[in-house]
C-alpha positions as a Python dict, from the first residue, in 0.01 Angstrom:
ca = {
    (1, 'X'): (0, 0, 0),
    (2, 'X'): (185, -308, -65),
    (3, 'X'): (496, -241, -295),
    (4, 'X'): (557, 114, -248),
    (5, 'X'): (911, 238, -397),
    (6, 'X'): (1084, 548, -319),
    (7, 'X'): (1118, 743, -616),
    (8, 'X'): (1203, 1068, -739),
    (9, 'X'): (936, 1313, -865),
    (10, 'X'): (916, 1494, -1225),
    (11, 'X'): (573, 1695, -1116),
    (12, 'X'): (461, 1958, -774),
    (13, 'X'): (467, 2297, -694),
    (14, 'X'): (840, 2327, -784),
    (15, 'X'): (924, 2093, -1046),
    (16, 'X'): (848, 2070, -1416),
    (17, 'X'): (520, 1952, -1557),
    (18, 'X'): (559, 1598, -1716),
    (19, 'X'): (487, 1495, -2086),
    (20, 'X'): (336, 1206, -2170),
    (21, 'X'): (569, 1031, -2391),
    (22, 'X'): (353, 680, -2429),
    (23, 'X'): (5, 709, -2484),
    (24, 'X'): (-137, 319, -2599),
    (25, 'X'): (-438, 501, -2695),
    (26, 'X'): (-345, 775, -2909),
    (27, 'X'): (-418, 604, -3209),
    (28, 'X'): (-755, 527, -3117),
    (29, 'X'): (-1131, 681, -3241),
    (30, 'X'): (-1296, 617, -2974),
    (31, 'X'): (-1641, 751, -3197),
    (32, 'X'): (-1566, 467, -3432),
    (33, 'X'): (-1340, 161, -3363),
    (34, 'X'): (-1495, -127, -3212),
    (35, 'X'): (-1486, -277, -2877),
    (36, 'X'): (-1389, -638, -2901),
    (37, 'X'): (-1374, -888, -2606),
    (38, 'X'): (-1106, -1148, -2592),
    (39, 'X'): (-957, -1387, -2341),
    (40, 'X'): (-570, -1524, -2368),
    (41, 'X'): (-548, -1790, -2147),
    (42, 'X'): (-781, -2079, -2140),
    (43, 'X'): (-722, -2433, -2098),
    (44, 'X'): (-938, -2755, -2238),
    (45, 'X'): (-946, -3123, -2202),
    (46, 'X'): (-617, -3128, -2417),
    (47, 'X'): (-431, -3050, -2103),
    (48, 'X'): (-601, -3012, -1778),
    (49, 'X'): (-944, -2851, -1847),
    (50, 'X'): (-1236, -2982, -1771),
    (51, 'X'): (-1418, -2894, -2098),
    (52, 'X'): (-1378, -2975, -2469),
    (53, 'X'): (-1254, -2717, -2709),
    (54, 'X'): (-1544, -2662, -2868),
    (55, 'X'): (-1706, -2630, -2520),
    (56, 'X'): (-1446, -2320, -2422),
    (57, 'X'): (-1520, -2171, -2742),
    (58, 'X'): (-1907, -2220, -2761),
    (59, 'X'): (-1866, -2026, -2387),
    (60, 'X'): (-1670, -1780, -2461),
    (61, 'X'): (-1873, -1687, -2803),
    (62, 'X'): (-2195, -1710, -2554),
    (63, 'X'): (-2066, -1431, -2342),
    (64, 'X'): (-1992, -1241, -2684),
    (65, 'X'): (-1622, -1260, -2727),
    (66, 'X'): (-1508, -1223, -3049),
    (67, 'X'): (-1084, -1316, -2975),
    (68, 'X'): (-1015, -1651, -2824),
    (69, 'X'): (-691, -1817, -2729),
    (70, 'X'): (-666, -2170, -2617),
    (71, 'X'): (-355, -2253, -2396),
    (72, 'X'): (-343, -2546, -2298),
    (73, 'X'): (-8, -2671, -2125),
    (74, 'X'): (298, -2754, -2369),
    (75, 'X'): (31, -2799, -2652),
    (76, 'X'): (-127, -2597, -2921),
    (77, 'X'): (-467, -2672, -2972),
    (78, 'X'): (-511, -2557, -3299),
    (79, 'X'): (-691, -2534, -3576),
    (80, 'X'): (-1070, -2520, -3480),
    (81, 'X'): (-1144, -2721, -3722),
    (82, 'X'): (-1023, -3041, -3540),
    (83, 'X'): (-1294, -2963, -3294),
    (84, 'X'): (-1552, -2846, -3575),
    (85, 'X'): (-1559, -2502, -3509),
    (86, 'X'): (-1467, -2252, -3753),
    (87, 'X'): (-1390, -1907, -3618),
    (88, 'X'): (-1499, -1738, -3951),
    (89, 'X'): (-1837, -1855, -3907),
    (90, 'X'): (-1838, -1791, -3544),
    (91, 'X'): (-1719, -1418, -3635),
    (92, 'X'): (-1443, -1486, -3383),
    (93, 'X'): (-1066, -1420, -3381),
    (94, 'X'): (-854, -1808, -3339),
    (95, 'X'): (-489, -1703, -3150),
    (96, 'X'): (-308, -1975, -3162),
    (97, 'X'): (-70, -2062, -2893),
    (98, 'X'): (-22, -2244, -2577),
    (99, 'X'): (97, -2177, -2201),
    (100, 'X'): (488, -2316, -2186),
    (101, 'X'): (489, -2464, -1819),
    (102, 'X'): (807, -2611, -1760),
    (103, 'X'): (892, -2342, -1604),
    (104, 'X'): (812, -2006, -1502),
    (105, 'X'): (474, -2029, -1633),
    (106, 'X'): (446, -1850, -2010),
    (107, 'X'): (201, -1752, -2254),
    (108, 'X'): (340, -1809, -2591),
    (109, 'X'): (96, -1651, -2854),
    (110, 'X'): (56, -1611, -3216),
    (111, 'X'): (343, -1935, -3264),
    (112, 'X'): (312, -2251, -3285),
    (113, 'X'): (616, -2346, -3068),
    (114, 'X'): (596, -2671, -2844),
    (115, 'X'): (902, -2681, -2664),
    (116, 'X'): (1032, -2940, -2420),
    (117, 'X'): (1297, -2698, -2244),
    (118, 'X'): (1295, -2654, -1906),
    (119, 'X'): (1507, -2309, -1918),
    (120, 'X'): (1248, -2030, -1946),
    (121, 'X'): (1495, -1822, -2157),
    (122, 'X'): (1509, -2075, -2377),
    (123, 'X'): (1165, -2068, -2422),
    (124, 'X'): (1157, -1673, -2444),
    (125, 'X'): (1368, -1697, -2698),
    (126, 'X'): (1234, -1978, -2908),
    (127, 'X'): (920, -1774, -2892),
    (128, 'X'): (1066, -1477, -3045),
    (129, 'X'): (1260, -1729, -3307),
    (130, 'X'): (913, -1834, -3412),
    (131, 'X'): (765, -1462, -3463),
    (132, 'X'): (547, -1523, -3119),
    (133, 'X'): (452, -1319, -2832),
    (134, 'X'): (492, -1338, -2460),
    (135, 'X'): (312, -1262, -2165),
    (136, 'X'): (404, -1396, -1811),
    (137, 'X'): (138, -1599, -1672),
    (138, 'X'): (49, -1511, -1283),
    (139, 'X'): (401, -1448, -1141),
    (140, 'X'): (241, -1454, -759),
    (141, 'X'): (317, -1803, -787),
    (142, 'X'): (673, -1791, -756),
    (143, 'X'): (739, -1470, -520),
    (144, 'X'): (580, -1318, -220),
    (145, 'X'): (585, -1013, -49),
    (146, 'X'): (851, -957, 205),
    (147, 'X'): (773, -892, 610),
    (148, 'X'): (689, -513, 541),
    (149, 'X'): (448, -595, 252),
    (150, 'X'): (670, -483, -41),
    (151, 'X'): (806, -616, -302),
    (152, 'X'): (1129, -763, -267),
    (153, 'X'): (1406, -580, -466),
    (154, 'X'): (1553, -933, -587),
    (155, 'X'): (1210, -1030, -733),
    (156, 'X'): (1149, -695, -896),
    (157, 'X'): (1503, -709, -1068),
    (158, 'X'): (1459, -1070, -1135),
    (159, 'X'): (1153, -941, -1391),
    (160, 'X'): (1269, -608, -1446),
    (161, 'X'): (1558, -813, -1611),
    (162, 'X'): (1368, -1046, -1837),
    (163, 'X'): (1163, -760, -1993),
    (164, 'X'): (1441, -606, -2053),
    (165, 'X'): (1630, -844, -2224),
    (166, 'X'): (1337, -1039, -2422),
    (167, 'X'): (1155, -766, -2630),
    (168, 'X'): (876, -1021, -2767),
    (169, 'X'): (789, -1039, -2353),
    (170, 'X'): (487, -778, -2388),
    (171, 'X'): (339, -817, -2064),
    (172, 'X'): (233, -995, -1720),
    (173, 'X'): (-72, -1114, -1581),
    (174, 'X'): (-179, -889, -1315),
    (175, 'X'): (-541, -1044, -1214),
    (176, 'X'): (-540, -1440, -1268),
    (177, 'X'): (-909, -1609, -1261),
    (178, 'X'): (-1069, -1555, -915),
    (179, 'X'): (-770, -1306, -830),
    (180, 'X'): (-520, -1594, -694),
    (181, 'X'): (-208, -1341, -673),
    (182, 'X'): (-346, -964, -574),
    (183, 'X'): (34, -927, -502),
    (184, 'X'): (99, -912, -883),
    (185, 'X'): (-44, -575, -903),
    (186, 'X'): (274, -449, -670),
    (187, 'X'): (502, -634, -893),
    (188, 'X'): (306, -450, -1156),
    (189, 'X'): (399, -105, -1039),
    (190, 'X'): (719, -187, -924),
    (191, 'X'): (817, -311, -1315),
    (192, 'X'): (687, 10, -1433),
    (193, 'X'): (881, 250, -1174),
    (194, 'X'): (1197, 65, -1323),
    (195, 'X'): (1150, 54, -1674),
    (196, 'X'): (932, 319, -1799),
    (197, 'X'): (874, 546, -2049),
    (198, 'X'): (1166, 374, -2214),
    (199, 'X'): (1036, 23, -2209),
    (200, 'X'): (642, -29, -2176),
    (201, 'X'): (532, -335, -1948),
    (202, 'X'): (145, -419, -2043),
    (203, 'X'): (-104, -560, -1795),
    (204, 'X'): (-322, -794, -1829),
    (205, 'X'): (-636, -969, -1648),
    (206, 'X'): (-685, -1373, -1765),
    (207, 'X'): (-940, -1637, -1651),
    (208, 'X'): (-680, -1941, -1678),
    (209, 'X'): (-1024, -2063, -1705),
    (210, 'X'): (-1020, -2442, -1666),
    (211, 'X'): (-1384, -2484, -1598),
    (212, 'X'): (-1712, -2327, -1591),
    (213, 'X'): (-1654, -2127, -1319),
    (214, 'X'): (-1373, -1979, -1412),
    (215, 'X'): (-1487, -1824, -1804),
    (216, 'X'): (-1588, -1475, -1760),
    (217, 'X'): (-1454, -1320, -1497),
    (218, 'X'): (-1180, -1122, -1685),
    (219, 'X'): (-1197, -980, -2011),
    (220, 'X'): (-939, -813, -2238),
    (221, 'X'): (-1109, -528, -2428),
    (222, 'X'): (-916, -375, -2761),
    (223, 'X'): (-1052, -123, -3008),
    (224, 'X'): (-1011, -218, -3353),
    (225, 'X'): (-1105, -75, -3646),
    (226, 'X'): (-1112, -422, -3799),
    (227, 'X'): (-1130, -769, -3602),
    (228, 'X'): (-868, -1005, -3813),
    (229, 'X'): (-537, -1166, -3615),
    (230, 'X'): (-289, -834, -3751),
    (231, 'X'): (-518, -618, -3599),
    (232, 'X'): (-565, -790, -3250),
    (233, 'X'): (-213, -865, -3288),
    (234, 'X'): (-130, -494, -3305),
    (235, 'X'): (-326, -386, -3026),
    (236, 'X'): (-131, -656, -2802),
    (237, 'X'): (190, -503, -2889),
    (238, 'X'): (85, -138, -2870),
    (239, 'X'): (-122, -180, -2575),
    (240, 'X'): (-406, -59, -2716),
    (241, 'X'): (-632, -283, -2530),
    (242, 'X'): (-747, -232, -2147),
    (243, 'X'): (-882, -518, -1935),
    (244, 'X'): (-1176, -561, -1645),
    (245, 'X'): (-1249, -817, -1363),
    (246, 'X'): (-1527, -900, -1133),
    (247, 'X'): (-1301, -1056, -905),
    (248, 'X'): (-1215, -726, -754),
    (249, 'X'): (-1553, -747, -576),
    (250, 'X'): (-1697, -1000, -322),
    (251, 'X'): (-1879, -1277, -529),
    (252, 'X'): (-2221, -1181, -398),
    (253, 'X'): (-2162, -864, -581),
    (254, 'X'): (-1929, -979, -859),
    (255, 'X'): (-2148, -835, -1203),
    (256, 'X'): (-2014, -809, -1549),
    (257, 'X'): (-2336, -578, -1609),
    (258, 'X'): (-2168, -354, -1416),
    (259, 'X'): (-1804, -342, -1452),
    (260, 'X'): (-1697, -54, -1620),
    (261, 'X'): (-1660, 27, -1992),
    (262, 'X'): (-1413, 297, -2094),
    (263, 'X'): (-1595, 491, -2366),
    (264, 'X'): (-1305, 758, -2424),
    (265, 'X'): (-940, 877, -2305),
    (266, 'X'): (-889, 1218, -2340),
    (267, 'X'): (-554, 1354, -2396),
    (268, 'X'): (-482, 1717, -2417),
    (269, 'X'): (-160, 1806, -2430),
    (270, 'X'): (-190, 2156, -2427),
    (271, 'X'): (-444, 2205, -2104),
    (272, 'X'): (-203, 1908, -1982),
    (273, 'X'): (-467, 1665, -1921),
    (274, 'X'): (-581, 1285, -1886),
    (275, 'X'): (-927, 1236, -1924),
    (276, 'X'): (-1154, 913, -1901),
    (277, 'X'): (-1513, 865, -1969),
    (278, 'X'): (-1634, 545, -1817),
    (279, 'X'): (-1995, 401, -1810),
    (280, 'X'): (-2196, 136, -1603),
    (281, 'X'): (-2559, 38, -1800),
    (282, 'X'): (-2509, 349, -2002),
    (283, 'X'): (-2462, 564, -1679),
    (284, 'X'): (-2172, 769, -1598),
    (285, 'X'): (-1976, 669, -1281),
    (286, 'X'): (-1904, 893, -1013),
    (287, 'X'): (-1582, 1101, -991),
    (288, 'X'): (-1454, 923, -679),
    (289, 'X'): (-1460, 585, -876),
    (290, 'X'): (-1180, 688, -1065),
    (291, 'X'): (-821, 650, -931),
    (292, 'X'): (-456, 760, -1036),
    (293, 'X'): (-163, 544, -991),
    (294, 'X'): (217, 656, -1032),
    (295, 'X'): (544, 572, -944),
    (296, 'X'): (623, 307, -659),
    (297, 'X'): (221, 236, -703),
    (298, 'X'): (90, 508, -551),
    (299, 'X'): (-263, 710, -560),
    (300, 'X'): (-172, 1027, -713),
    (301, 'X'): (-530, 1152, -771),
    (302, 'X'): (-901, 1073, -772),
    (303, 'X'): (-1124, 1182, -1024),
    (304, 'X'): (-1160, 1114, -1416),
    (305, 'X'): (-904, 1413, -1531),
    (306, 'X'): (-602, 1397, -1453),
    (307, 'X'): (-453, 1780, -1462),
    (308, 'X'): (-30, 1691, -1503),
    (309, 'X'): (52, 2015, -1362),
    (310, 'X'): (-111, 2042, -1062),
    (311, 'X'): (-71, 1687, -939),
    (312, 'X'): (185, 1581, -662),
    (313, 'X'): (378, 1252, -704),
    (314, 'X'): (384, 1202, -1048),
    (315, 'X'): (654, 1035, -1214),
    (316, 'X'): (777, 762, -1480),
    (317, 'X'): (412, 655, -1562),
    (318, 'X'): (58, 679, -1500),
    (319, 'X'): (-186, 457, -1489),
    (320, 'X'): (-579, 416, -1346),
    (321, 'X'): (-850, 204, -1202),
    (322, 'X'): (-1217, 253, -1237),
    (323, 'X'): (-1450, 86, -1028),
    (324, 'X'): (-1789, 7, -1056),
    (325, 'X'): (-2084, -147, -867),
    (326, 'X'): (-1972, -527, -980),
    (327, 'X'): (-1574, -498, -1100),
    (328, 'X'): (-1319, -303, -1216),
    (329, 'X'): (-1114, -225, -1548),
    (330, 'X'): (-786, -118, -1564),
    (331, 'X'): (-614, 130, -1800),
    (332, 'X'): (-252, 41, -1972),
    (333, 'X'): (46, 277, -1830),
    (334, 'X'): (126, 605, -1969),
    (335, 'X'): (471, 736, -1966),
    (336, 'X'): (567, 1054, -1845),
    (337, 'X'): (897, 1232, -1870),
    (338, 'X'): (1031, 1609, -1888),
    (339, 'X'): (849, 1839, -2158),
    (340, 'X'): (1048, 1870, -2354),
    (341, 'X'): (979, 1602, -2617),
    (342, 'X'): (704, 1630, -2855),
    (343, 'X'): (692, 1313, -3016),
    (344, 'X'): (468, 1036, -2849),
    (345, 'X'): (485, 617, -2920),
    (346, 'X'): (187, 416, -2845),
    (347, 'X'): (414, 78, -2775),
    (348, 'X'): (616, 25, -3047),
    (349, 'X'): (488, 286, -3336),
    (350, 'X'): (496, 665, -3352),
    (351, 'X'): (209, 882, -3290),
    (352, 'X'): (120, 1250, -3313),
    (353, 'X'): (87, 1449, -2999),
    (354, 'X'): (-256, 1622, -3097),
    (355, 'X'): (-584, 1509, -2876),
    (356, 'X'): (-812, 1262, -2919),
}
């Protein structure tokens, strides 16, 4: 697998059995929040879109989102109201923000920061100044994998650096529309083998939709227990969200009918277990459609539970895939470190260690 890291292990036959120390999803009820459907990066004829605002937004509440940010480049297109659409009415979540471009492209969200500087610190950090959030926007673009397929150790420092430095930088793009940079996903694990448990890296799948063709294909899902801009807010920070594309299947079979939805995470810290119940149409998947990922990206185990004491390779995090018949969501990282702590964050708060 592209990206692989050598790193050492905290679980096997003769090591100590990991805690999870970040659990995104600890403070959810999965029985009674909501699932919500949003989409963070979306571009309109106020930049280089091909359709109106009130076009993206009339799409996007067709395909029953309920969380809507408009990006377009250098520009906040905000309020609604200048395009007469109210989200309100529409039942809808407005994030206001726009995709800084001048550089290293950027997600600025929740701020209404326009900013002509062409230093991407800068902008990080005018962001923060303005109480906004950050998300890098399809690194691919500017790295590539090196001769053997990995990720190159300057490019993995190079973002292991700004995360660490910028702590309004939540997250990264890891699927972009029709999957333009697959590579991302390496860069993804190779962050996370770095930096966690201490500092949590959240992934995230976008359309970038600038047409048509493009609205749809990913989807950010959070469970709230209300739908109002603290509360989607929250989840962004916390990572209480997880995401799905189609675009991990051919198009012929691409189907938002049946991409996964996560109806539970399971976490029992006394058996020492992950578990996730996912559906297709109200069906449960099979066991081999669920897969592990640890340190240095690798597949540490197949299956919906996860036991932490009997599985080789584990170390710094955990995260999984689930695929279905028509795409594929994606859980947020969990961070694992010695048992010896019994206190758990979800992101930035405090939890309880008790299961859900």
């Amino acid at each position: 697998m592209a990206g692989l890291l050598h790193v050492p292990l905290i679980a096997g036959a003769h090591a100590q059995t990991p805690r999870v120390s970040v659990d995104p999803y600890a403070s959810v009820d999965w029985q009674n929040d909501t699932q919500h459907h949003g989409s963070f990066h979306n571009h309109t004829t106020e930049s280089d879109g091909r359709m109106q605002p009130a076009e993206v937004i009339d799409a996007y509440h067709a395909l029953g989102h309920d969380i809507l940010a408009l990006t377009d480049h250098n520009k906040v297109t905000w309020p609604w109201s200048a395009f007469d659409r109210d989200p309100d009415t529409l039942g809808m979540v407005a994030v206001r923000g726009n995709e800084l471009s001048h550089h290293h492209h950027t997600l600025s969200l929740f701020s209404d920061l326009e900013t002509d500087t062409h230093i991407h610190t800068t902008a990080l950090l005018q962001v923060r100044e303005t109480d906004g959030l950050s998300v890098l926007a399809h690194p691919g673009r500017y790295w590539e994998l090196d001769e053997h397929g990995r990720v190159p150790d300057e490019v993995r420092d190079r973002y292991v650096a700004l995360f660490t430095q910028y702590d309004n930088l939540i997250g990264m793009e890891v699927v972009n529309q029709g999957d333009r940079y697959p590579h991302d996903r390496a860069l993804w694990d190779a962050v996370l083998t770095r930096l966690m448990p201490e500092r949590t890296v959240w992934g995230m799948a976008n359309d970038d939709s600038h047409g048509q063709a493009h609205i749809g294909l990913n989807t950010t899902v959070m469970m709230l227990d209300e739908l109002d801009t603290e509360h989607v807010r929250g989840a962004l920070e916390d990572g209480r969200f997880y995401f799905t594309t189609v675009t991990s299947h051919p198009k012929d079979q691409q189907s938002r009918a049946q991409t996964p939805t996560i109806r539970k995470i399971t976490r029992d810290p006394d058996a020492h277990t992950i578990s996730i119940h996912a559906q297709t149409n109200g069906e449960p998947l099979p066991d081999d459609r669920y897969r592990w990922f640890s340190a240095g990206g690798r597949v540490v185990h197949t299956g919906p539970t996860l036991d932490l004491q009997a599985t080789e390779g584990l170390a710094k995090y955990v995260r999984a895939e689930i695929r279905g018949d028509g795409g594929t969501a994606y859980t947020q990282p969990f961070g694992l470190m010695p048992a010896q702590d019994e206190t758990v964050t979800t992101g930035h708060r405090t939890g309880s260690d008790q299961p859900r």
